[in-house]
Each structure stands twice: as C-alpha cells, then as structure tokens.
Coordinates of C-alpha atoms in Angstrom, one line a residue:
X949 CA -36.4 131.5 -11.5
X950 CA -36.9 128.5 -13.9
X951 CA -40.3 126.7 -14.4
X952 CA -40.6 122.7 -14.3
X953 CA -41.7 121.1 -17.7
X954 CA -45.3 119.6 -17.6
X955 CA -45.6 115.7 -18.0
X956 CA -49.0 114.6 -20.8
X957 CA -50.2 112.3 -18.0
X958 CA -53.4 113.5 -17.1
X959 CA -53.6 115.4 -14.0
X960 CA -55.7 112.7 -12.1
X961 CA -52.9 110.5 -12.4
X962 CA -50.1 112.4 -12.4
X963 CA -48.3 112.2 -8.6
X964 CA -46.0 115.5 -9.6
X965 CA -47.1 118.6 -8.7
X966 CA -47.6 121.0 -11.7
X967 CA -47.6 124.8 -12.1
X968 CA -51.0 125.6 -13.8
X969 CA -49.3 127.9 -16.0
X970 CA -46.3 125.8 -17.5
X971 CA -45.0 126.8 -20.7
X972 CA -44.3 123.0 -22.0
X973 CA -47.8 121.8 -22.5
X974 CA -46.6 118.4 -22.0
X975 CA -43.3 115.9 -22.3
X976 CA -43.0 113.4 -25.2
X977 CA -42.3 109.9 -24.8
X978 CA -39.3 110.4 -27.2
X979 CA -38.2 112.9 -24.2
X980 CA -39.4 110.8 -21.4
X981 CA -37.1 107.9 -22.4
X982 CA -34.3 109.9 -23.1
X983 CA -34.3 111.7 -20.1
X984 CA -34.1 108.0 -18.5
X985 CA -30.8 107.1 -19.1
X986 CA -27.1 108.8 -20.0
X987 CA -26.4 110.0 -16.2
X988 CA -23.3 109.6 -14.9
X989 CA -22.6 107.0 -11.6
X990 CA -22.6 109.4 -8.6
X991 CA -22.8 107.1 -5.9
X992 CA -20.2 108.5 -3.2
X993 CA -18.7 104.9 -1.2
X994 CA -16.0 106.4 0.9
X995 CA -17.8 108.7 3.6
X996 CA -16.6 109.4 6.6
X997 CA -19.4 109.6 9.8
X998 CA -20.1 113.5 10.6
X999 CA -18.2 114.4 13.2
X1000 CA -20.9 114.5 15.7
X1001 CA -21.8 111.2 15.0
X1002 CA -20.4 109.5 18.4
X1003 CA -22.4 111.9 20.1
X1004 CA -25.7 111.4 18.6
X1005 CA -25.2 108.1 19.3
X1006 CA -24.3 108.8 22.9
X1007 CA -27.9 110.9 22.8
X1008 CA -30.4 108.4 21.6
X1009 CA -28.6 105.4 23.9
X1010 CA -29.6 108.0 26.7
X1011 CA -32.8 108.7 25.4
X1012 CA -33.6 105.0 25.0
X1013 CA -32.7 104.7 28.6
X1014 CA -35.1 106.6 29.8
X1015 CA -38.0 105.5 28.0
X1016 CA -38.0 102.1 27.5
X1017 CA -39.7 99.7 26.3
X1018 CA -41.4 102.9 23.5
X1019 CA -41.7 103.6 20.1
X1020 CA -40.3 107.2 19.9
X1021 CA -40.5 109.1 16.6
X1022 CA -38.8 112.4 16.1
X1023 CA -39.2 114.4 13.3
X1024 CA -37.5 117.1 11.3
X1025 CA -40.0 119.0 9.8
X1026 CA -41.3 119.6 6.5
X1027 CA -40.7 122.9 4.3
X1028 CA -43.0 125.9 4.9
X1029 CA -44.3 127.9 1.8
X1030 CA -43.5 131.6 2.2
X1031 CA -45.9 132.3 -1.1
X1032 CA -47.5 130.2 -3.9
X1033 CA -44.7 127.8 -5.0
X1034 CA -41.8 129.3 -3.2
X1035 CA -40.8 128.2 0.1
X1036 CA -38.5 129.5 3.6
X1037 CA -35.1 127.9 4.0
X1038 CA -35.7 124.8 5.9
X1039 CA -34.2 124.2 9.3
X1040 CA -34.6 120.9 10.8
X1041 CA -36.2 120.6 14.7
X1042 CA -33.5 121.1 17.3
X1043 CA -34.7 117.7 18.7
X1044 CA -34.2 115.8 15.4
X1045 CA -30.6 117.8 14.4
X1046 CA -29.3 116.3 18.2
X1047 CA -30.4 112.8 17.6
X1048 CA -29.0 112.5 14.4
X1049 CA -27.0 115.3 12.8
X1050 CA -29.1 115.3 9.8
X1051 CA -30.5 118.5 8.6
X1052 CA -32.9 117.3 5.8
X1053 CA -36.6 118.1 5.2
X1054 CA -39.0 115.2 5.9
X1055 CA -36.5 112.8 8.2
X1056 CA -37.9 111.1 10.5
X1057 CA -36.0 109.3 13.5
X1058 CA -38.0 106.2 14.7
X1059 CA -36.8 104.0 17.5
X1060 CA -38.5 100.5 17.7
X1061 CA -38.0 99.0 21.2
X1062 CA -36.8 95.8 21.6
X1063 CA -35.2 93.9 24.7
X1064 CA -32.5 95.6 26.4
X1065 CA -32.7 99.2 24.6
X1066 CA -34.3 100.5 20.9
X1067 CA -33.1 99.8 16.9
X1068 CA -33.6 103.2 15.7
X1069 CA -34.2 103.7 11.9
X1070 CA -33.9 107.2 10.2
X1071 CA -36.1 107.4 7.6
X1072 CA -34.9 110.0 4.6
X1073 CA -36.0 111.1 1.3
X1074 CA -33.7 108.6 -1.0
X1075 CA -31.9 110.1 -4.5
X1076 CA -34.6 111.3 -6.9
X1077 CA -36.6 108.0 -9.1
X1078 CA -35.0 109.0 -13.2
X1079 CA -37.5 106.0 -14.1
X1080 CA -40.5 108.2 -13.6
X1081 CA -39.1 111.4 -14.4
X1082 CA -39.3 112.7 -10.8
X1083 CA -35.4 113.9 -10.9
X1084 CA -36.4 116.7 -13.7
X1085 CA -40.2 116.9 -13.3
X1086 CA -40.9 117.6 -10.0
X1087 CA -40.3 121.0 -8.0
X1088 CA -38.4 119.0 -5.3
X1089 CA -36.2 116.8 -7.9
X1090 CA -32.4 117.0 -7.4
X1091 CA -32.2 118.4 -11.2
X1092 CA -34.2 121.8 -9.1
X1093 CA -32.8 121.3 -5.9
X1094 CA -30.1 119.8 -6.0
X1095 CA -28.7 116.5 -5.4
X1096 CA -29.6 114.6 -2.0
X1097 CA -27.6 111.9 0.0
X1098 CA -28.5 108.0 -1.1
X1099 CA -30.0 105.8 2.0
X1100 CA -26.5 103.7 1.6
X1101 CA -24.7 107.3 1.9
X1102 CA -26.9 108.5 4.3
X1103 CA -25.9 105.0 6.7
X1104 CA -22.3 105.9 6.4
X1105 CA -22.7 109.3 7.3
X1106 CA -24.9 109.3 10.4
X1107 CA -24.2 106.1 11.7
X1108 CA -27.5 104.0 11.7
X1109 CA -29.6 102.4 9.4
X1110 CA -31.9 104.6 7.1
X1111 CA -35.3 103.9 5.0
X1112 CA -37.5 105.5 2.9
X1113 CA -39.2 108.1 3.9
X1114 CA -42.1 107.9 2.2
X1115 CA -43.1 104.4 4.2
X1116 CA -43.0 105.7 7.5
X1117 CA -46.4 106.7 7.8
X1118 CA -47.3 103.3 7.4
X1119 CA -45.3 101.9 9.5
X1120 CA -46.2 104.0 12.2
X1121 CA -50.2 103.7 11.2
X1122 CA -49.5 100.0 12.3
X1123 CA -47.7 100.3 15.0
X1124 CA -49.1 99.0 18.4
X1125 CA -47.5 99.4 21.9
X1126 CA -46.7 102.7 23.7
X1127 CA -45.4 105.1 21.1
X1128 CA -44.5 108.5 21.9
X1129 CA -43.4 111.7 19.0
X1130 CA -42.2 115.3 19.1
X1131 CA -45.1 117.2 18.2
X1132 CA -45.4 120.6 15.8
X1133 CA -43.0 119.3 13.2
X1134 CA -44.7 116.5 10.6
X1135 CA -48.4 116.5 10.2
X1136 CA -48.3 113.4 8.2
X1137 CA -46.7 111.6 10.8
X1138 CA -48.9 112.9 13.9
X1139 CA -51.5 111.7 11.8
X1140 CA -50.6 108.4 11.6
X1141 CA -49.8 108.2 15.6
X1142 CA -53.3 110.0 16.0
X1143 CA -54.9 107.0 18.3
X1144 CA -51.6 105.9 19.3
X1145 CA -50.0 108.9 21.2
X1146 CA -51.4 111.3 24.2
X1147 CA -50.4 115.1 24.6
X1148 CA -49.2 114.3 27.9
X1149 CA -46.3 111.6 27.4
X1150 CA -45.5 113.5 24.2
X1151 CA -44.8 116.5 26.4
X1152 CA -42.8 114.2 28.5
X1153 CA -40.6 113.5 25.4
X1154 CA -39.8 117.2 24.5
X1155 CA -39.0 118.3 28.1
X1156 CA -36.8 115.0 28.3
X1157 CA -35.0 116.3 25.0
X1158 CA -34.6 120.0 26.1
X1159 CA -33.4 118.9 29.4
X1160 CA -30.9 116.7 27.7
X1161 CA -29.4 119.5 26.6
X1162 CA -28.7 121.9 29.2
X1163 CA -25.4 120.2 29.8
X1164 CA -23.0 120.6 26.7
X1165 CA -20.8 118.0 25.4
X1166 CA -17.0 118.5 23.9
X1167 CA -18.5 118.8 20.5
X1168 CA -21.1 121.7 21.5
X1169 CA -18.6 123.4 23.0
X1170 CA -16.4 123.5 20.0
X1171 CA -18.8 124.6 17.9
X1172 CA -20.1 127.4 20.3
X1173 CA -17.0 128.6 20.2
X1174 CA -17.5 128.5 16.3
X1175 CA -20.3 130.2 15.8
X1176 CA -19.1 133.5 18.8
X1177 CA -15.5 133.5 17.1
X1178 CA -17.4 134.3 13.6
X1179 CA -19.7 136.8 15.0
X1180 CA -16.9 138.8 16.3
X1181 CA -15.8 139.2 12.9
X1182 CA -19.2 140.0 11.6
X1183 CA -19.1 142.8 14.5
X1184 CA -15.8 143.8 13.1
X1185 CA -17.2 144.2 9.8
X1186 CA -19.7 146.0 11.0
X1187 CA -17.8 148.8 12.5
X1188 CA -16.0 149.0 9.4
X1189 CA -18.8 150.0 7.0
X1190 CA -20.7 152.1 9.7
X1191 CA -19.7 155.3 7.4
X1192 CA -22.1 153.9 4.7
X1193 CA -24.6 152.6 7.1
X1194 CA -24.6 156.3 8.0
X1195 CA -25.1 156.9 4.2
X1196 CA -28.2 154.5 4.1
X1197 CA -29.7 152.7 7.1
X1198 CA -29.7 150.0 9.4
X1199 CA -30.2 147.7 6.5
X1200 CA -26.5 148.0 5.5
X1201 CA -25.5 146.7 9.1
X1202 CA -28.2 143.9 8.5
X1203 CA -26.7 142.6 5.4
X1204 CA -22.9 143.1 6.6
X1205 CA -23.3 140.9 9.0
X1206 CA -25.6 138.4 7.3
X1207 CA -22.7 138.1 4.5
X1208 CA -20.1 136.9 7.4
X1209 CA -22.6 134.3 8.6
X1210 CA -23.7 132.9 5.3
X1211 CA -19.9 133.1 4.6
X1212 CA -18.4 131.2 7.4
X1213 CA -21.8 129.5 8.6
X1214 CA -25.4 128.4 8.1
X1215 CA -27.2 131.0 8.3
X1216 CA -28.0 133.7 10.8
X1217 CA -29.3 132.4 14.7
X1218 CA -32.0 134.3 15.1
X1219 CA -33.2 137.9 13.3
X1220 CA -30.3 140.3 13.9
X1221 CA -31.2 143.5 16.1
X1222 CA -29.6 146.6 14.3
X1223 CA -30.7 148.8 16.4
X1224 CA -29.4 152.8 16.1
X1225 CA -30.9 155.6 17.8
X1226 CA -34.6 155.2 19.7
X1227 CA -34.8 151.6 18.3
X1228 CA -32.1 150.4 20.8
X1229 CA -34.7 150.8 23.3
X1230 CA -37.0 148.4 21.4
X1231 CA -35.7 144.7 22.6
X1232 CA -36.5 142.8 19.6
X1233 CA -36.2 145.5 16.9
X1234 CA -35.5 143.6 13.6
X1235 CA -37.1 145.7 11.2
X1236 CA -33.7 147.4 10.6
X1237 CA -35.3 150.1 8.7
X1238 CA -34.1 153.0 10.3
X1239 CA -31.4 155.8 10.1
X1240 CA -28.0 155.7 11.5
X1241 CA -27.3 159.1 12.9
X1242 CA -23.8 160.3 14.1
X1243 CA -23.9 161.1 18.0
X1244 CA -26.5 158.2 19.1
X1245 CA -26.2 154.6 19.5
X1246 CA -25.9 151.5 17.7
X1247 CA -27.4 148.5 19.5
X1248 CA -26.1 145.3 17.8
X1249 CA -27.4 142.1 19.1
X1250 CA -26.8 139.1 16.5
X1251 CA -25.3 136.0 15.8
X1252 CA -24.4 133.7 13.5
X1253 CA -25.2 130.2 13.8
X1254 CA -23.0 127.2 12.7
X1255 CA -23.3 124.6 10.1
X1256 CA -24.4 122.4 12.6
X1257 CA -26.9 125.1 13.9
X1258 CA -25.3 125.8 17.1
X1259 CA -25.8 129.8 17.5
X1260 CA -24.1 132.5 19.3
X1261 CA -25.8 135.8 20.8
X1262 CA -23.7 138.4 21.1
X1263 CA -25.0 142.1 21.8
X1264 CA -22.7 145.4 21.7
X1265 CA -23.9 149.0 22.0
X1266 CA -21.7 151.4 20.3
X1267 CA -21.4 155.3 19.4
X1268 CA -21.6 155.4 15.4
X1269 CA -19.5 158.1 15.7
X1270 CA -16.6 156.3 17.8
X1271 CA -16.8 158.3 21.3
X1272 CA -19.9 158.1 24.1
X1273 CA -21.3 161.4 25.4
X1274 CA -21.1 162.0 29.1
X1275 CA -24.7 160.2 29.4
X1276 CA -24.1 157.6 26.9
X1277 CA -20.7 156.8 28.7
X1278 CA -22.4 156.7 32.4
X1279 CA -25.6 154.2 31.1
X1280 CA -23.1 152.0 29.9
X1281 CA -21.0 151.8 32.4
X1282 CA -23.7 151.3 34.8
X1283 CA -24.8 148.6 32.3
X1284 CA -21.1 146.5 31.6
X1285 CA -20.4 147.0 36.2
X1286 CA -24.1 145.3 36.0
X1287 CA -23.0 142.7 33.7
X1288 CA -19.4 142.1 36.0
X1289 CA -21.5 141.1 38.4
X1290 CA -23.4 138.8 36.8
X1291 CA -20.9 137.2 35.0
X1292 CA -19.3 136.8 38.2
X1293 CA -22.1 135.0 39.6
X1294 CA -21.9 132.5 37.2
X1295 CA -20.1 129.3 38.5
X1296 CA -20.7 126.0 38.8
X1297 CA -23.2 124.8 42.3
X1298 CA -24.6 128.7 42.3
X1299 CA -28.3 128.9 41.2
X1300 CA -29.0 129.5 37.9
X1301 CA -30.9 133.1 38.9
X1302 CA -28.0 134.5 41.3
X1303 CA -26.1 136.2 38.1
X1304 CA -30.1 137.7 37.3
X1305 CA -30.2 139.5 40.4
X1306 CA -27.0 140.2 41.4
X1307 CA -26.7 142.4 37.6
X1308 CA -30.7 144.0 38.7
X1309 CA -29.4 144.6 42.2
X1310 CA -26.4 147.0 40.2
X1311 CA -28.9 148.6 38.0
X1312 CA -31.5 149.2 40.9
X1313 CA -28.7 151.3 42.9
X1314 CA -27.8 153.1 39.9
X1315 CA -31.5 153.8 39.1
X1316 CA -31.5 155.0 42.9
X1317 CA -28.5 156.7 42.8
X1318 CA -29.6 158.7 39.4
X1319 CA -33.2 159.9 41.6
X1320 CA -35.0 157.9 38.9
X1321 CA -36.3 155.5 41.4
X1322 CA -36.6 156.2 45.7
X1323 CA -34.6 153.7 47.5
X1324 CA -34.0 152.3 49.6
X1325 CA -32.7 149.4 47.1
X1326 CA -34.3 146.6 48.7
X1327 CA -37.7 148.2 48.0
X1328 CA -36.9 148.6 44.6
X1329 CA -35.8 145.0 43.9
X1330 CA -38.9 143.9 45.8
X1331 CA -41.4 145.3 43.9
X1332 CA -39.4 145.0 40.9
X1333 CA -39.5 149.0 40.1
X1334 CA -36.4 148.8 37.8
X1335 CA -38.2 146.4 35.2
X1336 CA -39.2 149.6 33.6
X1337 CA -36.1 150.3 32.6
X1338 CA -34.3 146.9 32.5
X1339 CA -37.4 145.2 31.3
X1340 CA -36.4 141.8 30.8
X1341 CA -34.6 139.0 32.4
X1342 CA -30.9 139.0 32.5
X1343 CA -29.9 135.8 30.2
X1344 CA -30.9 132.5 29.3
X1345 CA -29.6 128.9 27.6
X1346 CA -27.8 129.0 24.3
X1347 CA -27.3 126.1 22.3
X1348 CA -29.0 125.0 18.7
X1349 CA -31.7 127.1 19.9
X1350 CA -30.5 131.1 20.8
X1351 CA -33.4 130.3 23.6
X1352 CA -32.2 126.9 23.9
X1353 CA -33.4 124.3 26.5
X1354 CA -37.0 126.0 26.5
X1355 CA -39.2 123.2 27.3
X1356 CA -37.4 122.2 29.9
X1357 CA -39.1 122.5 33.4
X1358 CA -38.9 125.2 35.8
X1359 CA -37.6 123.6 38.4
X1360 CA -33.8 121.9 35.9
X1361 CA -33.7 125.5 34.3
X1362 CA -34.4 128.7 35.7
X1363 CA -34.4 127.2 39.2
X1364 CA -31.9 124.8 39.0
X1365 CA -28.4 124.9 39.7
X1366 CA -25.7 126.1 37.3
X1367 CA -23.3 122.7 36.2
X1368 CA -19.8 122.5 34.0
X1369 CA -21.1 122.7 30.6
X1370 CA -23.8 124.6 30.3
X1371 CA -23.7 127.6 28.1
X1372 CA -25.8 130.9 29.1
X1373 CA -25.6 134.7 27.7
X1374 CA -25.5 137.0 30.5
X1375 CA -27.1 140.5 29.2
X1376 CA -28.3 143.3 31.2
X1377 CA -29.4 146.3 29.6
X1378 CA -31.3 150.0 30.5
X1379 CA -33.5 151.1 27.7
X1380 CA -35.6 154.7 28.4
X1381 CA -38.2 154.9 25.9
X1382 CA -38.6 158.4 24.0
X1383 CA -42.2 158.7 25.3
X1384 CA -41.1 158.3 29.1
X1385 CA -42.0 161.8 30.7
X1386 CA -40.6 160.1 34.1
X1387 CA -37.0 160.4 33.2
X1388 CA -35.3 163.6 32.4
X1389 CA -35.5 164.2 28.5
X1390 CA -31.6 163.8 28.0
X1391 CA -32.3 160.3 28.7
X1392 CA -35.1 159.2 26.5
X1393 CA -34.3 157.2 23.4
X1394 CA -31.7 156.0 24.7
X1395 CA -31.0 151.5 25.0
X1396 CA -27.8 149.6 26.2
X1397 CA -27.9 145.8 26.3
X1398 CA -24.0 144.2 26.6
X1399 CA -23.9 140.6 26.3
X1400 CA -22.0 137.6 26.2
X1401 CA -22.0 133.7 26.0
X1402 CA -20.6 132.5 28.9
X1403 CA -19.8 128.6 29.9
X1404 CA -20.0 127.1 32.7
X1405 CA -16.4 125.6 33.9
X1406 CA -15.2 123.3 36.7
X1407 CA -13.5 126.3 38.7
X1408 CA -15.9 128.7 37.7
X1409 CA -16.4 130.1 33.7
X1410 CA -15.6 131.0 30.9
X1411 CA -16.3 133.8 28.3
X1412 CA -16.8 133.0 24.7
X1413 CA -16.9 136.3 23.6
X1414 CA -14.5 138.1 25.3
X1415 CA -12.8 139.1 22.0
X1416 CA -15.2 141.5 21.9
X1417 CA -14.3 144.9 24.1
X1418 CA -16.6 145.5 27.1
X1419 CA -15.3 148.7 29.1
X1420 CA -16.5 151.9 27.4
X1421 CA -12.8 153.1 27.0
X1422 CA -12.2 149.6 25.0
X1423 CA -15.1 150.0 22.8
X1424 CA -13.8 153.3 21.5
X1425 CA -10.6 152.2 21.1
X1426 CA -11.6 149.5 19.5
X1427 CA -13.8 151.2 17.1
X1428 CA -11.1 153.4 16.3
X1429 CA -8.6 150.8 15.3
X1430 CA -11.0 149.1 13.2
X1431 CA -11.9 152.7 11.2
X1432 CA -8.2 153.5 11.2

C-alpha cells in the first residue's frame, strides 16, 4: 500500500493530513506547479438519472409532507478508521441511500422549507482542488481513491441540486426555525444543529423514515429480487466446493460466497453465518473458524446485498455429506412443516405476528410429541417453553437493512398488519446446544434454521427464494446434482 508525498508547508498550515513517517520530506515548487496542469478534461455531460431517481423523489415529496414547514438534514455518514490510517468500506445510512440514491461519504441531504413543500439541496464532496495539490497529496484525493462525481454530474444523476460539502456546517450553524436531523451518522453536522435540534423530534424523524419503508415500491422489489436471485448462486457455489471446505474450514464457505456477492453485487448484507457442526446451534455464528466434518450439518444463513444495498437473507441447513441421518432428517422436517405454516400465514390484512406463532405452535407439538417438553401445547406456547429450543422470533423486515424498518414503532411493525409490498423472511429454526443434558445426547449439537424472503402480494405472497429446495428429499437431490 502506497504512501502520499509530504508538501514543505509547515505543518501549522498545512490543511492535508500527513503520515509522520513519509518518505518524501517534502514537494518542490518545480513539482507543485507541474503537478497543476497537463490533466486531461474528464467532465462526463451526458448522464442519465439512476434509476431510482423517480423514487427518491417520490420519498422526500412524502417526507416533506409530513413535516412541514422544517429544516430536515439527513446524513450519510463519514468513514470509520479500522487502524491508524486505514479505514472500513463505507456504507452510506439507509435513511440518506432512500432519499437520494447516493452512496458517498460525507453527503449530506438538507431540505430548506419554503411555502407549499421544501427545496432540498444535497451537499457532496466536489472533484479533488489540482490548484492546491489536494488531488495527489491528500489520503482522500481522487489520485488515492479514485475519481469522484463533479456537483454538475452529481445534479444530473440524482436529480436535485447539489453543493459543497464542506459549507454545510455553516449553513446549518445559521440556520433558525425548527430543524430536525438523523442522528448517529455526522458529528460535524450534529454539532452544528447542537442548540437547534431536540432528541425527541429527531426520533420523530427516523421512526418516520423507517416507517416509510415498510411498504416496498416497484423498484425495491426488483432489486430484492436481485440480491435473493444472486444468493442462490452463491449457495450453489457453495455446495460445489463443500469437498475442499471439508479439506479446510468454514472459511472456504465464507469466501465462496463473499466472491459471488462482490462479483454480482456490493458487498455482502450482513456477516455470513457458515455454520457446520455445534456452531449451527449458535444463531449469529460468524467467526467461521471451524471444521467441516462429513455426517453433520451445514447451517448457511447469508446474503448478498445489491449495488443499491438492498439485501437478501436466505438460510439453508444442509448435510455436507449430501444425505440427512434419521434425526437430522426428522428436526428438519419438523423445522421446513414449521416454516409451511408460517409462510402460509403470511397475506395481506393478517397480523404481522400470526406467521410467528402459527410456525412456534408446529415446533411446540413437535417438542411435545418428541417428550422434550409435557403438553398439553397450549401450556407450552403460554409460557413460552419452546424458546429454549427455537430461541428467537420467527422473521422480520428486509429491505436496505437485513433488519430493516427497525425504528419503526411497535404498534406499524410487529403489531401492525401485513400490506402488499412489504418484504419479510420467515425463519423458524430448533437449535439443541451440546451442553443441554435435558435432551437425549443424539440430539445435542445439532441447529436447523430454513428461511426465506417472502413478499407480501394482493392475493396473498410471494417467495423470493423459492429457487432454493426446501423439503429434505429436495435438498439432497439438489446437493447431488450440483456435486454431480
């Protein structure tokens, strides 16, 4: 990894950042100047909007509807420093991406209020100044980074007026009237709303913004559909190579499937679960450390998220070796008839919780039915006796968050009613820890989770994922086709 070149300005007065140990003591002026000029005209004039751009638009007239009369400020966040001078990947706040469709560090959407709605402004980091050397010099320069969109390009693209940047705090420091922002995302700018803003309507904001997106437009949709359609493959390729994850570990299934979403996407949704053996039964395994043994499970819950950070999460439990065991095959079938119900619950008027218990009132009667728990059923589900096996709740909102929506209150979301459009995973599982002396030992270690994306439809639903095998017969056979 390269080093930046030190400038001879003294450090007082130097505005870009310099490693202490640079090998270039300094830049001449003979350099300076001729690093000034020679570059090429790379201004791009005939942009098309982003394809979401409509919709944003749609999104912040509704927003401006319901606050009016307020300055709101959204931003995107800044980047986060992993260690010393290197820094995480940035991904922009859900709330910023769906206003605007930009993805850059540092954005900022303002909307001023004025009569009969809001001007909104989005405030980007313009090209890199080659005046002052900032394009080769500093560590965020396009010559390091690479190059950025011009304010001119960045109008075309999204659809509304841009600035730079690096006034908005300003602005906002003199800002008067009602102003509201989405907090945990810019310092700089909650700074300069500090005696402007109260945690209270700010809160008001966010929930209005999650809430905003429970419902799914057209272009959500499509891209859902995206982001599941390439995570099948990566679970394809994953069955593929489970010979030399079997020569290795679970990191092998890690980075198979992390090549298919940096391939065909952004990035990964959310830290893949590659789960063989015992670690099945740990929900949020992501260590992906482990062994993969022949004869046990493979837990696989991942998925890969769009360029335009919409995210699937998609979980199959598989035999590495291609065939369940009697007691494999019977805790995953209890698991997918769990999951038929639930998915079955899911239609449009029905509350958003009748597909949660209708899959815990399967696994209860199984649970009964097994002599791991005393019935009668009823009791069971009463006192909730089957959350020590089924642990957590059944699904939950999916969007550009894999927990999407999750500021939304209680009351619109996990008691609210389902609607056409919204898009939810449905996911029971049965995980028996290897240190639980209440079950018989045959059972311990072993974890099933089978999940899906599943949307909400006029007549009732549909599933996303159902390219992926479900049945326990289908999962063999497809594993088998797949390793020939």
């Amino acid at each position: 990894m390269a080093e930046q070149q030190s400038p001879e300005t003294p450090e007082d007065e130097q505005p870009i950042k310099q490693r202490k140990n640079g090998l270039y003591p300094g830049v001449s002026d003979e350099l300076a100047e001729n690093m000034k000029s020679g570059w090429a005209d790379t201004e791009r004039r005939d942009l098309e909007p982003i394809a979401q751009a409509g919709h944003t638009a749609r999104r912040r007239a509704a927003l401006s509807e319901r606050f009016p009369g307020e300055r709101l400020v959204i931003p995107a966040g800044n980047l986060k420093t992993r260690s010393n001078d290197t820094e995480y990947s940035f991904r922009a706040s859900v709330e910023y991406a769906y206003l605007t469709g930009n993805q850059t560090e540092d954005g900022v959407l303002v909307m001023e209020p004025r009569a009969g709605g809001h001007d909104a402004t989005l405030y980007l980091l313009p090209r890199s100044d080659r005046e002052n050397g900032e394009f080769w010099l500093d560590g965020q320069g396009e010559l390091w980074v690479g190059r950025r969109n011009s304010l001119t390009e960045g109008e075309q693209l999204y659809g509304l007026p841009c600035a730079d940047v690096r006034t908005v705090t300003d602005t906002l420091a003199e800002a008067t009237g009602p102003v509201r922002v989405v907090r945990g995302y810019d310092a700089r700018v909650e700074a300069a709303l500090a005696d402007k803003v109260t945690a209270e309507r700010d809160e008001e904001l966010r929930v209005y913004l999650s809430e905003s997106r429970l419902v799914k437009d057209e272009f959500e949709i499509g891209e859902l559909q995206k982001a599941v359609d390439s995570t099948v493959r990566g679970f394809e390729d994953v069955v593929r190579v489970l010979d030399k994850a079997e020569a290795t570990s679970e990191r092998y299934i890690e980075g198979t499937f992390f090549l298919r979403a940096r391939v065909e996407g952004n990035d990964i949704g959310y830290g893949s679960i590659c789960a063989a053996g015992p670690h099945a039964t740990t929900l949020h395994w992501v260590r992906n450390d482990g062994p993969v043994r022949s004869g046990e499970l493979l837990l696989l819950d991942a998925g890969v998220e769009t360029h335009t950070l919409y995210t699937a999460d998609v979980t199959r439990t598989m035999p590495i070796n291609g065939t369940f065991s009697e007691l494999q095959r019977k805790i995953y079938d209890a698991v997918y008839d769990a999951q038929e119900a639930g998915i079955a619950a899911v239609r449009p008027g029905a509350k958003y919780l009748d597909f949660h218990h209708a899959a815990q009132r399967v696994l209860a009667e199984r649970l009964v039915e097994w002599g791991l728990l005393d019935g009668p059923v009823e009791k069971v589900l009463e006192l909730g006796l089957q959350r020590r096996w089924t642990l957590h709740g059944t699904g939950h909102m999916l969007g550009l968050d894999v927990h999407d929506c999750a500021s939304a209150r209680r009351e619109a979301y996990a008691e609210g009613t389902l609607e056409p459009g919204m898009c939810l995973t449905v996911e029971p599982g049965l995980y028996f820890q290897s240190d639980d002396l209440t079950v018989p030992e045959e059972y311990r270690g072993i974890g099933v989770r089978i999940e899906d994306d599943i949307l909400v439809t006029e007549d009732g639903n549909r599933n996303l994922s159902d390219a992926l095998p479900r049945t326990s017969a289908d999962v063999e056979a497809w594993m088998a086709s797949l390793r020939g």
